[in-house]
Short mmCIF file of C-alpha atoms (C1' of nucleotides) in Angstrom, two decimals:
data_model
loop_
_atom_site.label_atom_id
_atom_site.label_comp_id
_atom_site.label_asym_id
_atom_site.label_seq_id
_atom_site.Cartn_x
_atom_site.Cartn_y
_atom_site.Cartn_z
CA MET O 165 11.13 23.59 -11.31
CA SER O 166 14.13 21.46 -11.97
CA TRP O 167 15.27 18.29 -10.35
CA THR O 168 17.94 19.43 -7.98
CA ASP O 169 19.85 16.91 -5.95
CA GLU O 170 17.82 17.77 -2.90
CA ARG O 171 14.54 17.29 -4.66
CA ILE O 172 15.67 14.01 -6.11
CA GLU O 173 16.78 12.99 -2.68
CA SER O 174 13.44 13.66 -1.09
CA LEU O 175 11.69 12.07 -4.00
CA ARG O 176 13.68 8.92 -3.43
CA THR O 177 12.97 8.97 0.29
CA MET O 178 9.28 9.52 -0.04
CA TRP O 179 8.92 7.02 -2.86
CA GLU O 180 10.63 4.31 -0.89
CA LYS O 181 8.61 5.32 2.12
CA GLY O 182 5.55 4.39 0.18
CA LEU O 183 4.00 7.77 -0.34
CA THR O 184 1.89 8.03 -3.43
CA ALA O 185 3.10 9.99 -6.39
CA SER O 186 0.45 12.59 -5.73
CA GLN O 187 1.60 13.07 -2.17
CA ILE O 188 5.18 13.37 -3.26
CA ALA O 189 4.32 15.86 -5.95
CA ASP O 190 2.28 17.79 -3.44
CA GLU O 191 5.11 17.75 -0.97
CA LEU O 192 7.80 18.77 -3.40
CA GLY O 193 5.68 21.37 -5.04
CA GLY O 194 6.06 22.68 -8.52
CA VAL O 195 5.76 19.30 -10.11
CA SER O 196 2.89 17.16 -11.19
CA ARG O 197 2.13 13.64 -10.19
CA ASN O 198 3.17 12.51 -13.64
CA ALA O 199 6.45 14.30 -13.31
CA VAL O 200 7.14 12.46 -10.09
CA ILE O 201 6.30 9.11 -11.60
CA GLY O 202 8.34 9.82 -14.68
CA LYS O 203 11.31 10.90 -12.63
CA ALA O 204 10.98 7.94 -10.33
CA HIS O 205 11.10 5.61 -13.27
CA ARG O 206 14.03 7.35 -14.78
CA LEU O 207 15.80 7.02 -11.45
CA GLY O 208 15.17 3.33 -11.68
CA LEU O 209 13.23 3.12 -8.45
CA LYS O 210 9.98 1.95 -9.84
CA SER O 211 8.11 -1.18 -9.05
CA ARG O 212 5.64 -0.44 -6.40
CA PRO O 213 2.30 -2.13 -6.26
CA SER O 214 0.52 -0.52 -9.11
CA PRO O 215 -3.16 -0.98 -9.65
CA VAL O 216 -2.61 -1.80 -13.28
CA LYS O 217 0.26 -4.18 -13.10
CA ALA O 218 -1.34 -5.98 -10.19
CA ALA O 219 -3.64 -7.74 -12.62
CA GLU O 220 -0.73 -9.57 -14.17
CA LYS O 221 -1.42 -13.18 -13.44
CA ALA O 222 -2.37 -15.52 -16.23
CA LYS O 223 -0.21 -15.26 -19.25
CA PRO O 224 -1.53 -18.07 -21.38
CA ALA O 225 -4.72 -17.11 -23.09
CA VAL O 226 -7.26 -19.10 -21.27
CA LYS O 227 -10.60 -18.60 -22.85
CA ALA O 228 -11.27 -19.10 -26.49
CA ALA O 229 -7.91 -19.12 -28.14
CA PRO O 230 -7.65 -16.25 -30.57
CA ALA O 231 -7.83 -17.06 -34.23
CA THR O 232 -4.09 -16.59 -34.52
CA PRO O 233 -2.31 -19.30 -32.64
CA LYS O 234 1.12 -18.00 -31.88
CA PRO O 235 3.88 -20.50 -32.44
CA ALA O 236 6.29 -18.27 -30.63
CA SER O 237 8.82 -20.68 -29.29
CA PRO O 238 11.67 -20.94 -31.75
CA PRO O 239 14.75 -20.26 -29.74
CA PRO O 240 17.03 -22.93 -28.38
CA ALA O 241 17.64 -25.44 -31.09
CA PRO O 242 18.17 -28.87 -29.65
CA ARG O 243 21.82 -29.67 -29.59
CA ALA O 244 21.70 -33.29 -30.66
CA ALA O 245 19.85 -32.62 -33.80
CA ALA O 246 19.65 -36.15 -34.95
CA SER O 247 16.00 -36.06 -35.46
CA VAL O 248 13.72 -33.33 -36.45
CA ALA O 249 11.18 -33.05 -33.80
CA PRO O 250 7.86 -32.68 -35.42
CA ARG O 251 5.93 -29.96 -33.80
CA PRO O 252 2.31 -30.80 -34.00
CA VAL O 253 0.60 -27.54 -33.68
CA ALA O 254 -3.07 -27.88 -33.50
CA PRO O 255 -4.63 -24.66 -34.68
CA THR O 256 -7.61 -25.13 -32.51
CA MET O 257 -5.89 -26.06 -29.35
CA ALA O 258 -8.11 -26.74 -26.46
CA PRO O 259 -7.27 -24.58 -23.52
CA ALA O 260 -4.53 -26.17 -21.56
CA PRO O 261 -5.69 -27.80 -18.41
CA ARG O 262 -4.96 -25.19 -15.87
CA PRO O 263 -4.45 -26.42 -12.36
CA ALA O 264 -6.88 -23.96 -10.91
CA THR O 265 -4.50 -21.74 -9.09
CA ASP O 266 -6.56 -18.72 -8.42
CA ALA O 267 -4.88 -17.86 -5.20
CA PRO O 268 -1.43 -16.51 -6.00
CA SER O 269 0.12 -17.96 -2.92
CA ASP O 270 -1.40 -20.36 -0.52
CA ASP O 271 1.78 -20.92 1.35
CA ALA O 272 0.45 -20.22 4.78
CA ALA O 273 -1.86 -22.93 5.95
CA PRO O 274 -2.75 -22.05 9.50
CA ALA O 275 -2.35 -25.22 11.45
CA ASP O 276 -4.61 -24.15 14.25
CA ALA O 277 -7.36 -23.00 11.98
CA ALA O 278 -8.54 -26.46 11.07
CA PRO O 279 -7.83 -28.93 13.81
CA PRO O 280 -7.90 -32.45 12.49
CA ARG O 281 -11.34 -33.83 12.96
CA PRO O 282 -11.19 -37.61 12.82
CA ASP O 283 -14.87 -37.78 12.04
CA THR O 284 -14.96 -41.27 13.37
CA PRO O 285 -18.32 -42.87 12.79
CA ARG O 286 -20.03 -42.88 16.09
CA ILE O 287 -22.68 -45.27 17.10
CA VAL O 288 -25.77 -43.48 18.20
CA SER O 289 -29.04 -44.89 19.07
CA ILE O 290 -32.39 -43.29 18.88
CA GLY O 291 -34.43 -43.65 21.95
CA PRO O 292 -38.15 -43.63 22.20
CA GLY O 293 -39.50 -40.32 21.15
CA GLY O 294 -36.54 -39.62 18.96
CA PHE O 295 -33.98 -38.77 21.58
CA ILE O 296 -30.46 -39.32 20.72
CA ARG O 297 -28.94 -41.54 23.24
CA GLN O 298 -25.54 -40.59 24.34
CA GLY O 299 -23.21 -42.78 26.15
CA PRO O 300 -20.78 -41.48 28.70
CA GLY O 301 -18.00 -39.78 26.88
CA ASP O 302 -20.15 -38.97 23.93
CA GLN O 303 -20.73 -35.48 25.10
CA GLN O 304 -19.02 -32.92 23.05
CA ALA O 305 -17.79 -29.72 24.45
CA PRO O 306 -20.80 -27.43 24.55
CA ILE O 307 -18.81 -24.25 24.63
CA PRO O 308 -16.62 -23.37 21.67
CA PRO O 309 -13.16 -22.37 22.71
CA ALA O 310 -13.05 -18.66 23.24
CA PRO O 311 -10.55 -16.75 21.18
CA PRO O 312 -7.61 -16.43 23.48
CA ARG O 313 -6.26 -13.23 22.09
CA ARG O 314 -7.84 -9.85 21.89
CA MET O 315 -8.07 -8.50 18.40
CA VAL O 316 -5.77 -5.58 18.00
CA PRO O 317 -5.44 -3.26 15.04
CA ALA O 318 -2.41 -4.01 12.99
CA LYS O 319 0.21 -1.36 12.71
CA PRO O 320 0.43 -0.08 9.19
CA SER O 321 4.15 -0.60 9.02
CA PRO O 322 6.92 -2.15 11.04
CA GLU O 323 8.51 1.16 11.74
CA MET O 324 5.29 2.35 13.32
CA ALA O 325 5.12 -0.68 15.55
CA SER O 326 6.80 1.12 18.39
CA LYS O 327 5.09 4.44 17.86
CA THR O 328 2.00 5.58 19.66
CA SER O 329 -0.91 5.79 17.26
CA LEU O 330 -4.24 7.45 17.71
CA LEU O 331 -5.70 4.14 18.73
CA ASP O 332 -3.13 3.77 21.46
CA LEU O 333 -4.09 6.94 23.24
CA ASN O 334 -5.46 6.75 26.76
CA ASP O 335 -5.59 8.88 29.85
CA ARG O 336 -2.20 7.90 31.07
CA ILE O 337 0.04 8.59 28.12
CA CYS O 338 1.12 11.84 26.60
CA ARG O 339 -0.98 12.97 23.64
CA TRP O 340 1.50 15.43 22.29
CA PRO O 341 1.56 15.01 18.52
CA MET O 342 4.84 14.14 16.89
CA GLY O 343 5.19 14.93 13.23
CA HIS O 344 2.44 16.00 10.90
CA PRO O 345 -1.03 14.48 10.84
CA GLY O 346 -1.64 12.52 7.74
CA GLU O 347 1.94 11.63 7.23
CA PRO O 348 2.98 8.03 7.58
CA ASP O 349 5.12 8.52 10.66
CA PHE O 350 2.69 10.71 12.50
CA HIS O 351 2.32 9.49 16.06
CA PHE O 352 1.96 10.69 19.61
CA CYS O 353 4.50 11.19 22.37
CA GLY O 354 3.21 8.23 24.35
CA VAL O 355 5.23 8.55 27.55
CA ALA O 356 3.58 8.68 30.96
CA VAL O 357 1.58 11.85 31.55
CA ASN O 358 2.16 14.50 34.08
CA PRO O 359 -0.62 13.42 36.47
CA GLY O 360 -3.72 15.48 35.89
CA PHE O 361 -2.62 16.65 32.46
CA PRO O 362 -2.97 15.18 29.02
CA TYR O 363 0.74 15.58 28.34
CA CYS O 364 3.94 14.42 29.87
CA VAL O 365 5.97 16.78 31.99
CA GLU O 366 8.09 17.94 29.11
CA HIS O 367 5.16 18.68 26.85
CA CYS O 368 3.18 20.26 29.64
CA GLY O 369 5.98 22.73 29.73
CA ARG O 370 5.33 23.42 26.09
CA ALA O 371 1.58 23.44 26.33
CA TYR O 372 1.17 25.55 29.41
CA GLN O 373 3.22 28.71 29.60
CA ALA O 374 3.24 30.76 32.75
CA GLN O 375 1.63 34.14 32.39
CA LEU O 376 4.39 36.70 32.41
CA PRO O 377 4.08 40.36 33.29
CA ARG O 378 2.95 42.60 30.48
CA GLY O 379 5.61 43.87 28.28
CA THR O 380 7.84 40.93 28.83
CA ARG O 381 9.18 39.89 25.50
CA ARG O 382 9.92 36.30 24.89
CA PRO O 383 10.19 34.16 21.84
CA PRO O 384 6.88 32.66 20.83
CA PRO O 385 6.58 29.03 21.79
CA PRO O 386 6.68 26.59 18.96
CA PRO O 387 3.08 25.56 18.32
CA PRO O 388 2.05 21.96 18.03
CA PHE O 389 2.69 20.20 14.76
CA GLY O 390 5.86 22.18 14.36
CA GLY O 391 4.11 25.17 12.89
CA PRO O 392 2.12 25.75 9.76
CA ARG O 393 3.02 23.69 6.79
CA VAL O 394 4.36 25.42 3.77
CA ARG O 395 2.92 24.09 0.54
"C1'" DC N 63 -16.16 9.69 -11.18
"C1'" DC N 64 -12.35 9.52 -8.06
"C1'" DC N 65 -7.84 7.47 -7.09
"C1'" DT N 66 -3.51 4.84 -8.35
"C1'" DG N 67 1.06 3.78 -11.17
"C1'" DA N 68 2.78 2.62 -16.09
"C1'" DT N 69 3.73 3.89 -20.53
"C1'" DT N 70 4.17 6.67 -24.56
"C1'" DC N 71 5.96 10.24 -27.13
"C1'" DG N 72 6.77 15.05 -28.55
"C1'" DC N 73 9.67 18.36 -26.92
"C1'" DG Z 67 15.76 14.28 -19.51
"C1'" DC Z 68 11.34 15.99 -18.96
"C1'" DG Z 69 6.36 15.66 -18.25
"C1'" DA Z 70 1.58 15.94 -20.36
"C1'" DA Z 71 -1.35 12.74 -22.36
"C1'" DT Z 72 -2.98 8.51 -22.20
"C1'" DC Z 73 -3.93 3.91 -20.54
"C1'" DA Z 74 -5.83 0.72 -17.34
"C1'" DG Z 75 -7.06 -1.34 -12.77
"C1'" DG Z 76 -9.20 -0.45 -8.10
#
DNA sequence: CCCTGATTCGC
DNA sequence: GCGAATCAGG
């Protein structure tokens, strides 16, 4: 198989859509996963979260410095070269004090997660028998605030946000499948059902065909999922 | 072991 | 330019 414009086109689309190289290769057919990756790179559309590159974090050798300390910083000669800056290179450099930044980005500090607790020292007194005496106003709320929002599964992608996923199905919305199962944009029709049926009016018309007299020829109805996949 | 993407290198 | 072989992390 050769890389025709069409195949390159769909490769681009699928790659940017986030499909894995295997899926793309499977979809295109006639090419291997490696071929897809190679082509994608040659097209310049690389850079997707790769399991290997993801481990790129700490450049400076942290642990025991290797026996060969790399000078490796010759380039920009200082312009005002009045004095030769002596470069004290200690061969056995102690590891540079690293400001413990394990988390790559701690930008989001949820404000409501940790409400400021003044922790004001409170005067308590122990009563006879070991009771803790509480003054009026010392009572703390016995019931923790209930989570106000119902947990809801996150949509895998923004473009799916408006689509009806499997988890969204109920008795009142049309379950007619749109697209192919397993594909990223697979979803369900989702409009109000024809009462008493699992599908909306339009899709009921597709799902339930009136029995016609024998011998009546009519084009076969398109099956769900748009017909068998060709691989 | 399976999966993933990245890279290399002979063609 | 192509892609199998290889690498390396999850």
